[in-house]
Amino acid sequence: MTTPAKQTKQEEGEEESVLVCVRVRPAGGADGEAGWTVDQTTITQAAGKHSGERYRFDAVCGTDVHTEQVYERSCREVVGGLLVGRSGTIVAYGQTASGKTHTTQGVMRLACEQVFDEGTAEGGVRVWASYLEVYDEKLTDLLDARSSVQVKDKPVVRVTGAHEVRIGSPNALDAVVNRGERNRKRGATRLNAKSSRSHAVLRLRVETDVRGVRFEATLCVVDLAGSEKPKRRKSGEHSQNGQRAWVSAPETRFHEGVGINKSLSALNHVLRQMGDRLKPSFRNATLTRLLQPTLQGRAKLALICCVAPGTAQLEETRRTLQFGRRAARASIRIVPNTVVPKKSDPEAAARAERLERENLQLARAVAAQAAKLEEKARRIKTLEKLALSVGDADAIAELKRRRRRTTGNVLRDEREKPPRASLDAVGALCRRAEAAEAALKQNASDGAARMKTTEDALARGAGR
C-alpha cells in the first residue's frame, strides 16, 4: 500500500495536511533480522506475511540519520512560524523503546536554538517554558506539583494554571526538561527497564517584536507513551524472544497500558474523523482536549513516527505506520497569524489594526480583480461566438489570436492561483478584451455599411 502524496507548503488560511516523518532507530540485539527497507520518502516491509507493503510519507529517516537531520526535514518549518505568531505542535508516536523520548528531547533543544537564533535577528525574542504530564487521564505539572492545571473552554480552548519558567538560552531549557523528567511517571516493562508511562508535553510560549507589533505563539512538543497493546504478564515470565520480561508490578503496568491506549485511541479516532471531514470528538480523552487547539487549526502539526527496524516488532511497527498514514489524510485549516499588541501601547494597537485592515482591503481588491478577469474571459468567448454567427473572417481571426495570447498565457495561471493575480496582467487583459470588442463592433459597422451600399446599388440598378 502507498499513501497518497500530499501537497507541499500552502497558503495560510487554507487547508494543510499533517506533516508526517518516520524515524527508524538503530538496531539492537533483540530486534532480530532487518524487517524494513527505507529511502527518502518511503518505507517498505521486507519480511513477514505483509512483505512488500509500502508506505509513503513526507520524510523517512533511516537508522543512520541523526536527530539534527530529522529536525531539518520535519520540524524547522513548524518552529520558524513561531516568530510570526504561528503556533506549532510536534508529536512523537510509537511503541516503547522506539526512540521517542530521545527524539523529542533533541527536538526541544534544536527548537530552542532556532527560536533564539532567528528571533534575535528579528529584533528580540522572549521565551517561557512549561512542562505537563498526562497520566491516568489526569493533567499535572512536572515543574510544580502544587499547580492546578486545567483545560478551559471559554473564551477559547486553553491551558491555565501551568507553572512557567522564563528561558534565556537552550542550556536553561535543558535544565527545565531535566527537572521535569525526574518527576515523570516511569516503570519497567518487557521492552524497557525505564519506560515512560505518561504523555509529556513541553510548551514553549514565544513572544517576538516585529516593527513595533508583538506576536505571540506556542510550540508544543509531545512525547507520547508507548503505543503497544497492553498484555497481562506474570512477574518473571519470559517474552517470546527468550528475554526475561521487565515487569516490576504487572497489574500496575497493565492498567497504565489501558489508560495510555485509551488516550491514543481517542487521538486516532479524532484524526480519522478529520480525514473523513467529520466533526472531531475531542472530549473522549485528556490528551485530545489538550491538543484540541492544534487540531482545530490553531497551529501547524508535525508527527514523528518512531519505529524499530527488526522483525521482532513487525506488527507494532505496522500499527505505527498505519497511524501515520491516517494522520497524513487529516487536514487542518490554519488560522491566520494573530497580532497581539501591548495593551499599554496604543500606537502598537493602532498599527496592528491598520495592518489587518490593509490586508483585508488588499485581499478584497485581488478577489474583485480576479472576478473581473473571469468576466472578461467570458465576454471574449461570447464575442467570438458572435463573430462566427456574423461570418466576419477578419474578426474571427483577430479574436482567436487574442484568445490564444491572453487565455493561454495569463488566464490559465490566474485561474489556478486567483489570490496571487497580478494587477498589471489583469489590466492588460481587460484592455485587450475591450480592444477586441471595439474591433468587432467596428468590423460589424463596416460590414453593415458595405451591405447598405450594395443594397442601394441594387436598388438603383432595378430602377433603371
Short mmCIF file of C-alpha atoms in Angstrom, two decimals:
data_model
loop_
_atom_site.label_atom_id
_atom_site.label_comp_id
_atom_site.label_asym_id
_atom_site.label_seq_id
_atom_site.Cartn_x
_atom_site.Cartn_y
_atom_site.Cartn_z
CA MET A 1 0.00 0.00 0.00
CA THR A 2 1.13 3.52 -0.69
CA THR A 3 -0.20 6.63 0.97
CA PRO A 4 -1.15 9.45 -1.40
CA ALA A 5 1.41 12.20 -1.82
CA LYS A 6 0.47 15.39 -0.03
CA GLN A 7 0.64 19.00 -1.02
CA THR A 8 3.71 20.91 -0.06
CA LYS A 9 3.67 24.30 1.56
CA GLN A 10 0.34 26.08 1.10
CA GLU A 11 -1.03 29.48 1.80
CA GLU A 12 -2.09 30.35 5.33
CA GLY A 13 -5.83 30.22 5.87
CA GLU A 14 -6.12 27.21 3.56
CA GLU A 15 -6.19 23.55 4.47
CA GLU A 16 -2.84 21.92 5.17
CA SER A 17 -2.12 18.25 5.66
CA VAL A 18 -0.35 16.98 8.77
CA LEU A 19 3.39 16.68 8.12
CA VAL A 20 4.42 13.07 8.85
CA CYS A 21 8.01 11.88 9.26
CA VAL A 22 9.10 8.31 10.06
CA ARG A 23 12.29 7.67 12.05
CA VAL A 24 13.78 4.17 12.21
CA ARG A 25 16.00 3.78 15.27
CA PRO A 26 19.33 1.87 15.11
CA ALA A 27 19.05 -1.90 15.52
CA GLY A 28 19.53 -3.56 18.91
CA GLY A 29 20.35 -7.09 19.94
CA ALA A 30 16.70 -8.13 20.46
CA ASP A 31 15.37 -6.72 17.18
CA GLY A 32 16.02 -9.80 15.06
CA GLU A 33 16.62 -9.61 11.32
CA ALA A 34 16.11 -6.42 9.32
CA GLY A 35 12.41 -6.11 8.62
CA TRP A 36 12.20 -2.88 6.63
CA THR A 37 13.88 -1.02 3.76
CA VAL A 38 13.77 2.76 3.54
CA ASP A 39 14.51 5.61 1.18
CA GLN A 40 13.85 9.36 1.38
CA THR A 41 10.04 9.19 1.43
CA THR A 42 9.02 5.51 1.56
CA ILE A 43 9.39 2.58 3.93
CA THR A 44 8.72 -0.96 2.70
CA GLN A 45 8.21 -4.15 4.70
CA ALA A 46 10.88 -6.68 3.76
CA ALA A 47 9.82 -9.68 5.89
CA GLY A 48 6.71 -11.41 7.19
CA LYS A 49 3.37 -12.12 5.58
CA HIS A 50 2.92 -8.47 4.55
CA SER A 51 6.28 -8.33 2.79
CA GLY A 52 6.25 -5.73 0.02
CA GLU A 53 3.73 -3.47 1.73
CA ARG A 54 4.83 0.09 1.13
CA TYR A 55 4.12 3.34 2.98
CA ARG A 56 4.87 6.83 1.74
CA PHE A 57 5.31 9.93 3.92
CA ASP A 58 6.78 13.42 3.77
CA ALA A 59 10.12 12.11 5.06
CA VAL A 60 11.57 8.77 6.11
CA CYS A 61 14.81 8.75 8.14
CA GLY A 62 16.83 5.54 8.31
CA THR A 63 18.96 4.15 11.12
CA ASP A 64 22.00 6.28 10.16
CA VAL A 65 20.13 9.62 10.27
CA HIS A 66 20.89 11.88 13.24
CA THR A 67 18.32 13.91 15.17
CA GLU A 68 19.56 17.13 13.54
CA GLN A 69 18.60 15.78 10.12
CA VAL A 70 15.21 14.58 11.41
CA TYR A 71 14.63 18.09 12.74
CA GLU A 72 15.57 19.74 9.46
CA ARG A 73 13.21 17.54 7.46
CA SER A 74 10.20 17.67 9.77
CA CYS A 75 10.36 20.44 12.37
CA ARG A 76 12.27 23.52 11.16
CA GLU A 77 9.36 24.92 9.17
CA VAL A 78 6.97 24.43 12.11
CA VAL A 79 9.29 26.18 14.57
CA GLY A 80 10.04 29.02 12.14
CA GLY A 81 6.38 30.02 12.17
CA LEU A 82 6.59 30.92 15.87
CA LEU A 83 8.39 34.16 15.05
CA VAL A 84 5.42 35.46 13.07
CA GLY A 85 2.74 34.39 15.53
CA ARG A 86 2.02 30.96 14.10
CA SER A 87 1.84 28.22 16.72
CA GLY A 88 3.08 24.69 16.13
CA THR A 89 2.90 21.21 17.60
CA ILE A 90 5.37 18.34 17.18
CA VAL A 91 4.22 14.87 18.28
CA ALA A 92 6.37 11.74 18.65
CA TYR A 93 4.39 8.48 18.34
CA GLY A 94 5.49 4.85 18.55
CA GLN A 95 5.89 1.79 20.73
CA THR A 96 8.02 1.63 23.87
CA ALA A 97 11.79 1.68 23.21
CA SER A 98 11.38 3.07 19.69
CA GLY A 99 13.33 6.27 20.41
CA LYS A 100 10.50 8.76 21.09
CA THR A 101 11.98 10.40 24.19
CA HIS A 102 15.46 10.57 22.64
CA THR A 103 13.96 12.24 19.56
CA THR A 104 11.74 14.71 21.40
CA GLN A 105 14.49 15.87 23.75
CA GLY A 106 16.73 16.53 20.75
CA VAL A 107 13.89 18.40 19.04
CA MET A 108 13.31 20.53 22.17
CA ARG A 109 16.94 21.65 22.22
CA LEU A 110 17.12 22.34 18.48
CA ALA A 111 13.82 24.23 18.51
CA CYS A 112 15.04 26.48 21.31
CA GLU A 113 18.28 27.16 19.42
CA GLN A 114 16.36 28.09 16.27
CA VAL A 115 13.99 30.39 18.16
CA PHE A 116 16.81 32.32 19.82
CA ASP A 117 18.97 32.48 16.67
CA GLU A 118 16.21 33.71 14.36
CA GLY A 119 14.33 35.70 17.00
CA THR A 120 17.40 37.73 17.94
CA ALA A 121 17.94 38.59 14.29
CA GLU A 122 14.32 39.78 14.00
CA GLY A 123 14.73 42.25 16.84
CA GLY A 124 14.12 40.42 20.11
CA VAL A 125 12.51 37.29 21.50
CA ARG A 126 11.18 36.17 24.89
CA VAL A 127 10.54 32.52 25.76
CA TRP A 128 8.70 30.83 28.64
CA ALA A 129 8.55 27.07 29.20
CA SER A 130 6.09 24.80 31.00
CA TYR A 131 6.17 21.00 31.22
CA LEU A 132 2.95 18.99 31.64
CA GLU A 133 2.10 15.31 32.04
CA VAL A 134 -1.00 13.27 31.24
CA TYR A 135 -1.10 10.17 33.45
CA ASP A 136 -4.19 8.05 34.03
CA GLU A 137 -6.29 10.77 32.32
CA LYS A 138 -5.08 13.39 34.83
CA LEU A 139 -3.19 16.52 33.82
CA THR A 140 -0.34 17.50 36.17
CA ASP A 141 2.55 19.96 36.21
CA LEU A 142 6.01 18.39 36.11
CA LEU A 143 7.69 21.61 37.28
CA ASP A 144 5.42 22.33 40.25
CA ALA A 145 3.23 19.61 41.76
CA ARG A 146 1.20 22.27 43.59
CA SER A 147 -0.05 23.84 40.34
CA SER A 148 -3.68 23.26 39.42
CA VAL A 149 -3.53 22.76 35.67
CA GLN A 150 -6.82 22.83 33.76
CA VAL A 151 -8.03 22.90 30.16
CA LYS A 152 -10.76 25.54 29.85
CA ASP A 153 -13.19 26.18 27.01
CA LYS A 154 -14.03 29.86 27.28
CA PRO A 155 -13.42 32.19 25.62
CA VAL A 156 -11.27 29.69 23.68
CA VAL A 157 -9.79 26.28 24.50
CA ARG A 158 -6.62 26.96 26.53
CA VAL A 159 -4.44 25.62 29.33
CA THR A 160 -4.45 27.53 32.62
CA GLY A 161 -2.57 27.20 35.90
CA ALA A 162 0.70 25.80 34.49
CA HIS A 163 3.94 26.94 36.12
CA GLU A 164 6.03 28.84 33.55
CA VAL A 165 9.79 29.42 33.67
CA ARG A 166 11.50 32.22 31.74
CA ILE A 167 14.09 30.73 29.36
CA GLY A 168 17.17 32.70 28.38
CA SER A 169 19.14 30.07 26.45
CA PRO A 170 18.99 26.47 25.19
CA ASN A 171 21.01 25.38 28.24
CA ALA A 172 18.34 26.83 30.50
CA LEU A 173 15.73 24.81 28.64
CA ASP A 174 17.79 21.65 29.12
CA ALA A 175 17.74 22.28 32.88
CA VAL A 176 13.94 22.70 32.83
CA VAL A 177 13.45 19.49 30.83
CA ASN A 178 15.76 17.50 33.13
CA ARG A 179 13.88 18.82 36.14
CA GLY A 180 10.56 17.74 34.65
CA GLU A 181 11.83 14.32 33.56
CA ARG A 182 12.78 13.50 37.16
CA ASN A 183 9.11 13.88 38.12
CA ARG A 184 7.70 11.92 35.22
CA LYS A 185 5.97 8.56 35.77
CA ARG A 186 8.21 5.65 34.74
CA GLY A 187 8.14 1.91 35.14
CA ALA A 188 9.72 -1.34 33.96
CA THR A 189 8.13 -3.14 31.02
CA ARG A 190 9.14 -6.10 28.87
CA LEU A 191 10.70 -3.68 26.33
CA ASN A 192 12.30 -1.06 28.54
CA ALA A 193 13.50 -1.05 32.15
CA LYS A 194 12.68 2.69 32.47
CA SER A 195 9.69 3.14 30.22
CA SER A 196 7.73 6.41 30.21
CA ARG A 197 4.24 5.62 31.46
CA SER A 198 2.71 9.00 30.71
CA HIS A 199 2.35 11.52 27.89
CA ALA A 200 4.63 14.55 28.37
CA VAL A 201 4.01 17.95 26.77
CA LEU A 202 6.63 20.71 26.70
CA ARG A 203 5.06 24.10 25.95
CA LEU A 204 7.24 26.97 24.75
CA ARG A 205 5.47 30.34 24.70
CA VAL A 206 7.31 32.70 22.37
CA GLU A 207 6.93 36.48 22.06
CA THR A 208 8.62 38.50 19.32
CA ASP A 209 8.58 42.17 18.32
CA VAL A 210 8.38 42.88 14.60
CA ARG A 211 8.17 46.54 13.52
CA GLY A 212 6.64 47.56 16.81
CA VAL A 213 3.98 44.84 16.84
CA ARG A 214 4.13 41.95 19.33
CA PHE A 215 3.47 38.42 18.11
CA GLU A 216 2.76 35.55 20.46
CA ALA A 217 2.75 31.83 19.63
CA THR A 218 3.12 28.49 21.40
CA LEU A 219 5.14 25.42 20.45
CA CYS A 220 4.07 22.07 21.95
CA VAL A 221 6.50 19.14 21.81
CA VAL A 222 4.61 15.97 22.77
CA ASP A 223 6.34 12.75 23.86
CA LEU A 224 3.58 10.13 23.79
CA ALA A 225 3.79 6.99 25.90
CA GLY A 226 4.32 3.62 24.19
CA SER A 227 1.58 2.60 21.79
CA GLU A 228 1.92 -1.19 22.09
CA LYS A 229 -1.14 -3.24 23.06
CA PRO A 230 -1.22 -3.94 26.82
CA LYS A 231 -0.96 -7.61 27.86
CA ARG A 232 -1.27 -9.26 31.24
CA ARG A 233 2.09 -10.83 32.12
CA LYS A 234 3.06 -12.56 35.30
CA SER A 235 6.16 -11.47 37.13
CA GLY A 236 9.17 -13.45 35.96
CA GLU A 237 7.52 -14.62 32.71
CA HIS A 238 9.74 -14.71 29.65
CA SER A 239 8.89 -12.89 26.41
CA GLN A 240 8.66 -14.61 23.05
CA ASN A 241 12.23 -13.75 22.09
CA GLY A 242 13.56 -15.54 25.17
CA GLN A 243 14.45 -12.43 27.18
CA ARG A 244 13.21 -12.03 30.73
CA ALA A 245 10.26 -9.65 30.89
CA TRP A 246 10.98 -6.38 32.68
CA VAL A 247 7.91 -6.29 34.91
CA SER A 248 8.05 -4.95 38.45
CA ALA A 249 4.28 -4.61 39.05
CA PRO A 250 2.32 -6.49 36.36
CA GLU A 251 -1.16 -5.25 37.25
CA THR A 252 0.03 -1.66 37.54
CA ARG A 253 1.72 -1.78 34.13
CA PHE A 254 -1.36 -3.39 32.60
CA HIS A 255 -3.75 -0.72 33.88
CA GLU A 256 -1.31 2.01 32.85
CA GLY A 257 -1.25 0.49 29.36
CA VAL A 258 -5.04 0.52 29.22
CA GLY A 259 -5.09 4.22 30.11
CA ILE A 260 -2.35 5.04 27.60
CA ASN A 261 -4.13 3.24 24.80
CA LYS A 262 -7.43 4.87 25.66
CA SER A 263 -5.94 8.31 25.00
CA LEU A 264 -4.05 7.13 21.91
CA SER A 265 -7.24 5.53 20.56
CA ALA A 266 -9.06 8.82 21.13
CA LEU A 267 -6.33 10.65 19.19
CA ASN A 268 -6.52 8.05 16.44
CA HIS A 269 -10.30 8.48 16.29
CA VAL A 270 -10.01 12.27 16.05
CA LEU A 271 -7.52 12.03 13.16
CA ARG A 272 -9.78 9.55 11.38
CA GLN A 273 -12.74 11.93 11.74
CA MET A 274 -10.66 14.82 10.41
CA GLY A 275 -9.60 12.72 7.43
CA ASP A 276 -13.27 11.91 6.73
CA ARG A 277 -14.25 15.61 7.12
CA LEU A 278 -16.37 14.88 10.21
CA LYS A 279 -16.65 16.88 13.42
CA PRO A 280 -13.91 15.55 15.76
CA SER A 281 -14.73 14.24 19.25
CA PHE A 282 -12.12 15.92 21.44
CA ARG A 283 -13.75 15.24 24.82
CA ASN A 284 -13.08 11.49 24.86
CA ALA A 285 -9.64 11.86 26.48
CA THR A 286 -7.50 14.43 28.29
CA LEU A 287 -4.80 14.18 25.61
CA THR A 288 -7.14 15.18 22.78
CA ARG A 289 -8.55 18.01 24.90
CA LEU A 290 -5.02 19.27 25.44
CA LEU A 291 -4.27 19.08 21.69
CA GLN A 292 -7.65 20.47 20.64
CA PRO A 293 -6.39 24.00 19.81
CA THR A 294 -3.79 22.47 17.46
CA LEU A 295 -6.13 20.02 15.79
CA GLN A 296 -8.75 22.73 15.32
CA GLY A 297 -6.31 24.79 13.26
CA ARG A 298 -4.57 26.98 15.81
CA ALA A 299 -1.18 25.51 14.90
CA LYS A 300 0.71 23.53 12.29
CA LEU A 301 1.11 19.87 13.23
CA ALA A 302 4.11 17.61 12.58
CA LEU A 303 4.07 13.92 13.53
CA ILE A 304 7.25 11.88 14.00
CA CYS A 305 6.56 8.13 13.92
CA CYS A 306 9.36 6.28 15.71
CA VAL A 307 9.72 2.60 14.77
CA ALA A 308 12.02 -0.37 15.41
CA PRO A 309 13.94 -1.84 12.44
CA GLY A 310 13.74 -5.58 13.12
CA THR A 311 11.38 -8.48 12.59
CA ALA A 312 10.77 -8.91 16.34
CA GLN A 313 8.44 -5.88 16.33
CA LEU A 314 6.94 -6.07 12.84
CA GLU A 315 3.31 -5.78 13.93
CA GLU A 316 3.93 -2.87 16.29
CA THR A 317 5.84 -1.07 13.52
CA ARG A 318 2.97 -1.70 11.10
CA ARG A 319 0.48 -0.25 13.59
CA THR A 320 2.64 2.85 13.97
CA LEU A 321 2.90 3.32 10.20
CA GLN A 322 -0.85 2.86 9.80
CA PHE A 323 -1.39 5.54 12.45
CA GLY A 324 0.92 7.85 10.49
CA ARG A 325 -0.99 7.12 7.29
CA ARG A 326 -4.29 8.06 8.94
CA ALA A 327 -2.72 11.24 10.26
CA ALA A 328 -1.47 12.09 6.75
CA ARG A 329 -5.07 12.04 5.50
CA ALA A 330 -6.15 14.65 8.03
CA SER A 331 -6.06 18.30 7.07
CA ILE A 332 -6.10 21.41 9.21
CA ARG A 333 -7.35 24.82 8.16
CA ILE A 334 -4.65 27.08 9.55
CA VAL A 335 -5.89 30.23 11.27
CA PRO A 336 -4.10 33.39 10.04
CA ASN A 337 -1.41 34.86 12.27
CA THR A 338 -2.74 36.67 15.31
CA VAL A 339 -1.20 40.01 16.17
CA VAL A 340 -1.19 40.71 19.90
CA PRO A 341 -0.40 44.39 20.59
CA LYS A 342 0.63 45.57 24.03
CA LYS A 343 -2.33 46.95 25.91
CA SER A 344 -0.21 49.79 27.27
CA ASP A 345 0.94 50.84 23.79
CA PRO A 346 -1.93 52.46 21.86
CA GLU A 347 0.35 53.19 18.89
CA ALA A 348 1.17 49.49 18.51
CA ALA A 349 -2.53 48.64 18.72
CA ALA A 350 -3.30 51.21 16.03
CA ARG A 351 -0.54 49.83 13.80
CA ALA A 352 -1.83 46.30 14.26
CA GLU A 353 -5.37 47.37 13.42
CA ARG A 354 -4.16 49.27 10.36
CA LEU A 355 -2.17 46.26 9.11
CA GLU A 356 -5.16 43.95 9.49
CA ARG A 357 -7.40 46.48 7.70
CA GLU A 358 -4.91 46.87 4.84
CA ASN A 359 -4.58 43.10 4.48
CA LEU A 360 -8.37 42.75 4.25
CA GLN A 361 -8.63 45.54 1.67
CA LEU A 362 -5.88 44.03 -0.47
CA ALA A 363 -7.49 40.60 -0.32
CA ARG A 364 -10.83 42.05 -1.41
CA ALA A 365 -9.21 44.02 -4.24
CA VAL A 366 -7.40 40.97 -5.59
CA ALA A 367 -10.58 38.90 -5.40
CA ALA A 368 -12.52 41.61 -7.26
CA GLN A 369 -9.89 41.84 -9.99
CA ALA A 370 -9.87 38.05 -10.35
CA ALA A 371 -13.67 38.08 -10.76
CA LYS A 372 -13.36 40.87 -13.34
CA LEU A 373 -10.77 38.79 -15.18
CA GLU A 374 -13.16 35.85 -15.37
CA GLU A 375 -15.92 38.13 -16.67
CA LYS A 376 -13.67 39.48 -19.41
CA ALA A 377 -12.78 35.95 -20.44
CA ARG A 378 -16.46 35.10 -20.75
CA ARG A 379 -17.01 38.21 -22.87
CA ILE A 380 -14.21 37.19 -25.23
CA LYS A 381 -15.86 33.80 -25.77
CA THR A 382 -19.25 35.47 -26.34
CA LEU A 383 -17.77 37.88 -28.88
CA GLU A 384 -16.10 35.01 -30.69
CA LYS A 385 -19.43 33.21 -31.00
CA LEU A 386 -21.00 36.44 -32.29
CA ALA A 387 -18.26 36.84 -34.87
CA LEU A 388 -18.82 33.27 -36.01
CA SER A 389 -22.54 33.92 -36.44
CA VAL A 390 -21.87 37.12 -38.45
CA GLY A 391 -19.27 35.37 -40.56
CA ASP A 392 -16.61 38.10 -40.39
CA ALA A 393 -13.37 36.19 -41.10
CA ASP A 394 -11.09 39.06 -40.07
CA ALA A 395 -12.80 39.49 -36.69
CA ILE A 396 -12.74 35.75 -36.06
CA ALA A 397 -9.02 35.54 -36.76
CA GLU A 398 -8.29 38.53 -34.54
CA LEU A 399 -10.32 37.14 -31.63
CA LYS A 400 -8.71 33.72 -31.87
CA ARG A 401 -5.26 35.27 -31.89
CA ARG A 402 -6.06 37.40 -28.85
CA ARG A 403 -7.70 34.50 -27.01
CA ARG A 404 -4.65 32.29 -27.51
CA ARG A 405 -2.35 35.02 -26.33
CA THR A 406 -4.39 36.12 -23.30
CA THR A 407 -6.11 32.97 -22.10
CA GLY A 408 -3.15 30.71 -22.72
CA ASN A 409 -0.53 32.91 -21.07
CA VAL A 410 -2.44 34.81 -18.41
CA LEU A 411 -5.89 33.50 -17.65
CA ARG A 412 -4.87 29.90 -17.05
CA ASP A 413 -2.34 30.88 -14.38
CA GLU A 414 -4.77 33.31 -12.79
CA ARG A 415 -7.47 30.63 -12.57
CA GLU A 416 -5.04 28.34 -10.77
CA LYS A 417 -3.92 30.98 -8.30
CA PRO A 418 -6.57 33.75 -8.15
CA PRO A 419 -5.28 35.23 -4.84
CA ARG A 420 -1.93 35.98 -6.48
CA ALA A 421 -3.41 37.57 -9.63
CA SER A 422 -1.18 40.30 -10.96
CA LEU A 423 -2.96 43.64 -11.21
CA ASP A 424 -0.90 44.55 -14.27
CA ALA A 425 -1.84 41.31 -16.00
CA VAL A 426 -5.49 41.85 -15.14
CA GLY A 427 -5.42 45.38 -16.53
CA ALA A 428 -3.67 44.25 -19.71
CA LEU A 429 -6.20 41.50 -20.29
CA CYS A 430 -9.08 43.91 -19.77
CA ARG A 431 -7.61 46.33 -22.27
CA ARG A 432 -7.12 43.52 -24.78
CA ALA A 433 -10.70 42.36 -24.38
CA GLU A 434 -12.01 45.90 -24.81
CA ALA A 435 -9.87 46.38 -27.89
CA ALA A 436 -11.13 43.10 -29.35
CA GLU A 437 -14.72 44.12 -28.64
CA ALA A 438 -14.18 47.51 -30.26
CA ALA A 439 -12.58 45.87 -33.30
CA LEU A 440 -15.54 43.52 -33.65
CA LYS A 441 -18.01 46.38 -33.39
CA GLN A 442 -16.05 48.35 -35.95
CA ASN A 443 -15.95 45.38 -38.30
CA ALA A 444 -19.68 44.85 -37.83
CA SER A 445 -20.31 48.54 -38.53
CA ASP A 446 -18.17 48.42 -41.67
CA GLY A 447 -19.99 45.28 -42.80
CA ALA A 448 -23.36 46.96 -42.30
CA ALA A 449 -22.19 49.98 -44.29
CA ARG A 450 -20.96 47.79 -47.14
CA MET A 451 -24.24 45.89 -47.12
CA LYS A 452 -26.25 49.14 -47.33
CA THR A 453 -24.08 50.39 -50.20
CA THR A 454 -24.69 47.13 -52.05
CA GLU A 455 -28.43 47.36 -51.44
CA ASP A 456 -28.53 50.95 -52.71
CA ALA A 457 -26.61 49.96 -55.81
CA LEU A 458 -29.02 47.11 -56.47
CA ALA A 459 -31.98 49.43 -55.98
CA ARG A 460 -30.60 51.95 -58.47
CA GLY A 461 -29.96 49.16 -60.98
CA ALA A 462 -33.51 47.93 -60.64
CA GLY A 463 -34.85 51.46 -61.16
CA ARG A 464 -33.15 51.75 -64.49
#
